[in-house]
Amino acid sequence: MSNQQTLDRIKQDIESNDVVLFMKGTPNFPQCGFSGQVAKILGHLEVPYKGVNVLEDMEVREGIKAFSNWPTIPQLYIKGEFIGGCDIVREMFQSGELVSAFKTAGVPVKDAAQA
Amino acid sequence: MTVSVRERMESKLRQAFHAAEVEVIDESHKHAGHIVHEGGAPHGGETHFRVRIVSPDFAGKSRVERHRAVNALFAEEFAAGVHALALETRAPGE
């Protein structure tokens, strides 16, 4: 069971950063292929984000699953809203919805279509 | 004969959804580099799966809602060492 302190810490991270990626490893050194795919997409879009390495904290690793009601890592949040895991982020990237979501949220994003 | 995790997952999906197509693919071999899996699944066990499902139940549902509905079926499997589930959830015609 996740304790309240951990859930509060997760909530604070999500509320104080526009884009948060809960991942295994770090943006520069992902330690899981699925986390790596999302980090690569965010890097490609040049989106500023906070990466939270769940491998560094077992409480956060379990806590984020309870918090989001989502059983796997990675997990992407934009402006406090849970977006999804690796498959959803990839599908949204491919369809252009991800860029739209960042724009709607007022997050600076490199839009390849306008480059 | 033991029922594999993959087979059990397929039958759960068929029971839970009106599904036109259900496919569960065991991709554990692609992730053999992971030495210890959470939940203590043995090395070389069934840990990584891809689920493809086409169901009219998904019509009008967001991606997150679809994935949650599928993930919810497999709480037991996640607890028993399933580590990753790649999901492709579509409604007919998508």
Tab-separated table of C-alpha atoms in Angstrom:
chain	number	residue	atom	x	y	z
A	1	MET	CA	0.000	0.000	0.000
A	2	SER	CA	1.298	3.438	-0.838
A	3	ASN	CA	1.531	5.897	1.982
A	4	GLN	CA	-0.038	9.319	1.868
A	5	GLN	CA	3.308	11.099	1.996
A	6	THR	CA	4.414	9.432	-1.228
A	7	LEU	CA	1.137	10.216	-2.970
A	8	ASP	CA	1.448	13.837	-1.849
A	9	ARG	CA	4.968	14.005	-3.249
A	10	ILE	CA	3.778	12.612	-6.585
A	11	LYS	CA	0.908	15.081	-6.636
A	12	GLN	CA	3.273	17.942	-5.952
A	13	ASP	CA	5.583	16.906	-8.805
A	14	ILE	CA	2.662	16.724	-11.196
A	15	GLU	CA	1.223	20.048	-10.095
A	16	SER	CA	4.452	22.015	-10.125
A	17	ASN	CA	5.718	20.822	-13.532
A	18	ASP	CA	3.841	21.212	-16.807
A	19	VAL	CA	5.170	17.955	-18.190
A	20	VAL	CA	6.228	15.039	-16.010
A	21	LEU	CA	7.397	11.633	-17.156
A	22	PHE	CA	7.547	8.860	-14.571
A	23	MET	CA	10.113	6.544	-16.054
A	24	LYS	CA	12.723	3.880	-15.428
A	25	GLY	CA	16.057	5.647	-15.658
A	26	THR	CA	16.608	9.261	-16.626
A	27	PRO	CA	15.826	11.220	-19.808
A	28	ASN	CA	19.446	10.843	-20.903
A	29	PHE	CA	19.855	7.275	-19.681
A	30	PRO	CA	16.553	5.430	-19.829
A	31	GLN	CA	16.817	1.945	-18.371
A	32	CYS	CA	13.832	0.413	-20.070
A	33	GLY	CA	12.869	0.347	-23.745
A	34	PHE	CA	9.369	1.659	-23.127
A	35	SER	CA	10.563	4.607	-21.040
A	36	GLY	CA	13.240	5.201	-23.662
A	37	GLN	CA	10.664	5.456	-26.457
A	38	VAL	CA	8.718	8.165	-24.650
A	39	ALA	CA	11.886	10.062	-23.689
A	40	LYS	CA	12.927	9.951	-27.339
A	41	ILE	CA	9.589	11.366	-28.515
A	42	LEU	CA	9.722	14.184	-25.942
A	43	GLY	CA	13.325	14.888	-26.907
A	44	HIS	CA	12.393	14.953	-30.575
A	45	LEU	CA	9.652	17.489	-29.844
A	46	GLU	CA	12.094	19.470	-27.671
A	47	VAL	CA	9.549	19.581	-24.883
A	48	PRO	CA	10.892	20.622	-21.475
A	49	TYR	CA	9.894	18.035	-18.891
A	50	LYS	CA	10.726	16.609	-15.533
A	51	GLY	CA	11.773	12.967	-15.582
A	52	VAL	CA	11.106	11.095	-12.355
A	53	ASN	CA	13.245	7.979	-12.096
A	54	VAL	CA	11.056	5.435	-10.319
A	55	LEU	CA	13.984	3.034	-9.984
A	56	GLU	CA	15.464	5.377	-7.401
A	57	ASP	CA	12.473	5.125	-5.124
A	58	MET	CA	10.439	1.985	-4.588
A	59	GLU	CA	7.678	3.992	-2.907
A	60	VAL	CA	7.236	6.238	-5.931
A	61	ARG	CA	7.450	3.236	-8.234
A	62	GLU	CA	4.466	1.608	-6.545
A	63	GLY	CA	2.813	4.888	-5.560
A	64	ILE	CA	2.516	6.213	-9.098
A	65	LYS	CA	0.724	3.032	-10.170
A	66	ALA	CA	-1.876	3.559	-7.444
A	67	PHE	CA	-2.044	7.306	-8.040
A	68	SER	CA	-2.807	6.961	-11.743
A	69	ASN	CA	-4.658	3.663	-11.498
A	70	TRP	CA	-2.252	2.465	-14.167
A	71	PRO	CA	-0.140	-0.668	-13.730
A	72	THR	CA	2.913	0.095	-15.839
A	73	ILE	CA	5.746	2.593	-16.285
A	74	PRO	CA	6.303	4.965	-18.142
A	75	GLN	CA	3.481	7.400	-17.408
A	76	LEU	CA	3.179	10.861	-18.935
A	77	TYR	CA	1.400	13.798	-17.344
A	78	ILE	CA	0.701	17.127	-19.057
A	79	LYS	CA	-0.568	19.982	-16.862
A	80	GLY	CA	-1.685	17.585	-14.190
A	81	GLU	CA	-3.554	15.358	-16.600
A	82	PHE	CA	-2.649	11.717	-17.057
A	83	ILE	CA	-2.018	11.149	-20.767
A	84	GLY	CA	-1.039	7.504	-20.861
A	85	GLY	CA	1.789	5.036	-21.178
A	86	CYS	CA	4.181	4.221	-23.988
A	87	ASP	CA	1.634	2.918	-26.514
A	88	ILE	CA	-0.733	5.845	-26.092
A	89	VAL	CA	2.047	8.440	-26.275
A	90	ARG	CA	3.413	6.823	-29.429
A	91	GLU	CA	-0.008	6.656	-31.100
A	92	MET	CA	-0.705	10.285	-30.173
A	93	PHE	CA	2.687	11.347	-31.486
A	94	GLN	CA	2.096	9.577	-34.784
A	95	SER	CA	-1.368	11.078	-35.230
A	96	GLY	CA	-0.277	14.605	-34.286
A	97	GLU	CA	-2.490	14.644	-31.185
A	98	LEU	CA	0.495	14.855	-28.877
A	99	VAL	CA	1.751	18.082	-30.433
A	100	SER	CA	-1.801	19.472	-30.181
A	101	ALA	CA	-2.004	18.458	-26.534
A	102	PHE	CA	1.240	20.317	-25.754
A	103	LYS	CA	0.073	23.387	-27.654
A	104	THR	CA	-3.291	23.388	-25.898
A	105	ALA	CA	-1.463	23.155	-22.592
A	106	GLY	CA	0.778	26.076	-23.565
A	107	VAL	CA	3.902	23.931	-23.465
A	108	PRO	CA	6.638	24.934	-25.936
A	109	VAL	CA	6.915	22.235	-28.564
A	110	LYS	CA	8.795	21.896	-31.801
A	111	ASP	CA	6.204	21.345	-34.474
A	112	ALA	CA	7.818	19.506	-37.372
A	113	ALA	CA	4.854	20.345	-39.592
A	114	GLN	CA	5.691	24.062	-39.324
A	115	ALA	CA	9.448	23.744	-39.404
B	1	MET	CA	-1.221	-29.677	-19.107
B	2	THR	CA	-0.799	-26.211	-17.643
B	3	VAL	CA	-2.560	-23.309	-19.257
B	4	SER	CA	-0.023	-20.669	-20.222
B	5	VAL	CA	-0.342	-17.091	-19.019
B	6	ARG	CA	-0.867	-16.095	-22.634
B	7	GLU	CA	-3.808	-18.468	-23.070
B	8	ARG	CA	-5.375	-17.375	-19.798
B	9	MET	CA	-5.089	-13.730	-20.867
B	10	GLU	CA	-6.763	-14.459	-24.185
B	11	SER	CA	-9.687	-16.216	-22.574
B	12	LYS	CA	-10.135	-13.392	-20.047
B	13	LEU	CA	-10.296	-10.876	-22.897
B	14	ARG	CA	-12.838	-12.962	-24.789
B	15	GLN	CA	-15.007	-13.218	-21.693
B	16	ALA	CA	-14.815	-9.530	-20.825
B	17	PHE	CA	-15.293	-7.965	-24.252
B	18	HIS	CA	-17.427	-8.521	-27.294
B	19	ALA	CA	-14.368	-8.983	-29.388
B	20	ALA	CA	-14.090	-9.309	-33.113
B	21	GLU	CA	-10.406	-10.103	-32.801
B	22	VAL	CA	-8.225	-11.031	-29.856
B	23	GLU	CA	-4.551	-11.782	-30.008
B	24	VAL	CA	-2.084	-12.065	-27.146
B	25	ILE	CA	1.534	-12.366	-28.162
B	26	ASP	CA	4.250	-13.437	-25.748
B	27	GLU	CA	7.193	-11.099	-26.372
B	28	SER	CA	9.172	-12.154	-23.315
B	29	HIS	CA	12.060	-13.413	-25.418
B	30	LYS	CA	12.674	-9.870	-26.690
B	31	HIS	CA	13.327	-8.739	-23.137
B	32	ALA	CA	15.539	-11.569	-21.971
B	33	GLY	CA	18.131	-8.978	-20.892
B	34	HIS	CA	16.053	-8.116	-17.852
B	35	ILE	CA	17.556	-10.354	-15.229
B	36	VAL	CA	15.174	-9.922	-12.337
B	37	HIS	CA	11.532	-9.123	-12.888
B	38	GLU	CA	9.405	-7.439	-10.292
B	39	GLY	CA	7.092	-9.937	-8.670
B	40	GLY	CA	9.808	-12.534	-8.932
B	41	ALA	CA	8.843	-14.159	-12.228
B	42	PRO	CA	11.541	-16.616	-13.143
B	43	HIS	CA	14.093	-15.615	-15.751
B	44	GLY	CA	12.786	-16.863	-19.064
B	45	GLY	CA	9.196	-16.797	-17.778
B	46	GLU	CA	6.202	-15.109	-19.327
B	47	THR	CA	6.699	-11.447	-18.539
B	48	HIS	CA	6.150	-9.271	-21.614
B	49	PHE	CA	3.009	-9.402	-23.715
B	50	ARG	CA	1.393	-7.582	-26.582
B	51	VAL	CA	-2.387	-7.517	-26.726
B	52	ARG	CA	-4.283	-6.737	-29.915
B	53	ILE	CA	-8.008	-6.456	-29.529
B	54	VAL	CA	-10.747	-5.113	-31.777
B	55	SER	CA	-14.048	-4.693	-29.976
B	56	PRO	CA	-17.189	-2.623	-30.477
B	57	ASP	CA	-17.052	-2.067	-26.696
B	58	PHE	CA	-14.253	0.451	-27.328
B	59	ALA	CA	-16.302	2.710	-29.592
B	60	GLY	CA	-16.539	6.198	-28.139
B	61	LYS	CA	-13.975	5.436	-25.415
B	62	SER	CA	-10.691	7.281	-25.003
B	63	ARG	CA	-7.391	5.451	-25.243
B	64	VAL	CA	-6.874	5.729	-21.505
B	65	GLU	CA	-10.348	4.261	-20.825
B	66	ARG	CA	-9.685	1.386	-23.201
B	67	HIS	CA	-6.309	0.575	-21.700
B	68	ARG	CA	-7.672	0.803	-18.162
B	69	ALA	CA	-10.458	-1.629	-19.029
B	70	VAL	CA	-7.938	-4.133	-20.385
B	71	ASN	CA	-5.365	-3.610	-17.633
B	72	ALA	CA	-8.048	-4.132	-14.981
B	73	LEU	CA	-8.527	-7.712	-16.183
B	74	PHE	CA	-4.911	-8.528	-15.530
B	75	ALA	CA	-4.318	-7.337	-11.967
B	76	GLU	CA	-3.621	-10.940	-11.014
B	77	GLU	CA	-1.114	-11.394	-13.842
B	78	PHE	CA	0.701	-8.158	-12.979
B	79	ALA	CA	0.933	-9.279	-9.356
B	80	ALA	CA	2.313	-12.640	-10.499
B	81	GLY	CA	5.187	-11.147	-12.463
B	82	VAL	CA	3.831	-9.887	-15.771
B	83	HIS	CA	5.976	-6.862	-16.294
B	84	ALA	CA	4.844	-5.186	-19.482
B	85	LEU	CA	1.728	-5.129	-21.563
B	86	ALA	CA	1.765	-3.411	-24.938
B	87	LEU	CA	-1.804	-2.631	-25.930
B	88	GLU	CA	-3.418	-2.077	-29.300
B	89	THR	CA	-7.090	-1.441	-28.642
B	90	ARG	CA	-9.373	-0.583	-31.548
B	91	ALA	CA	-13.038	-0.410	-32.285
B	92	PRO	CA	-14.132	-1.958	-35.597
B	93	GLY	CA	-13.428	0.402	-38.481
B	94	GLU	CA	-10.577	2.273	-36.778
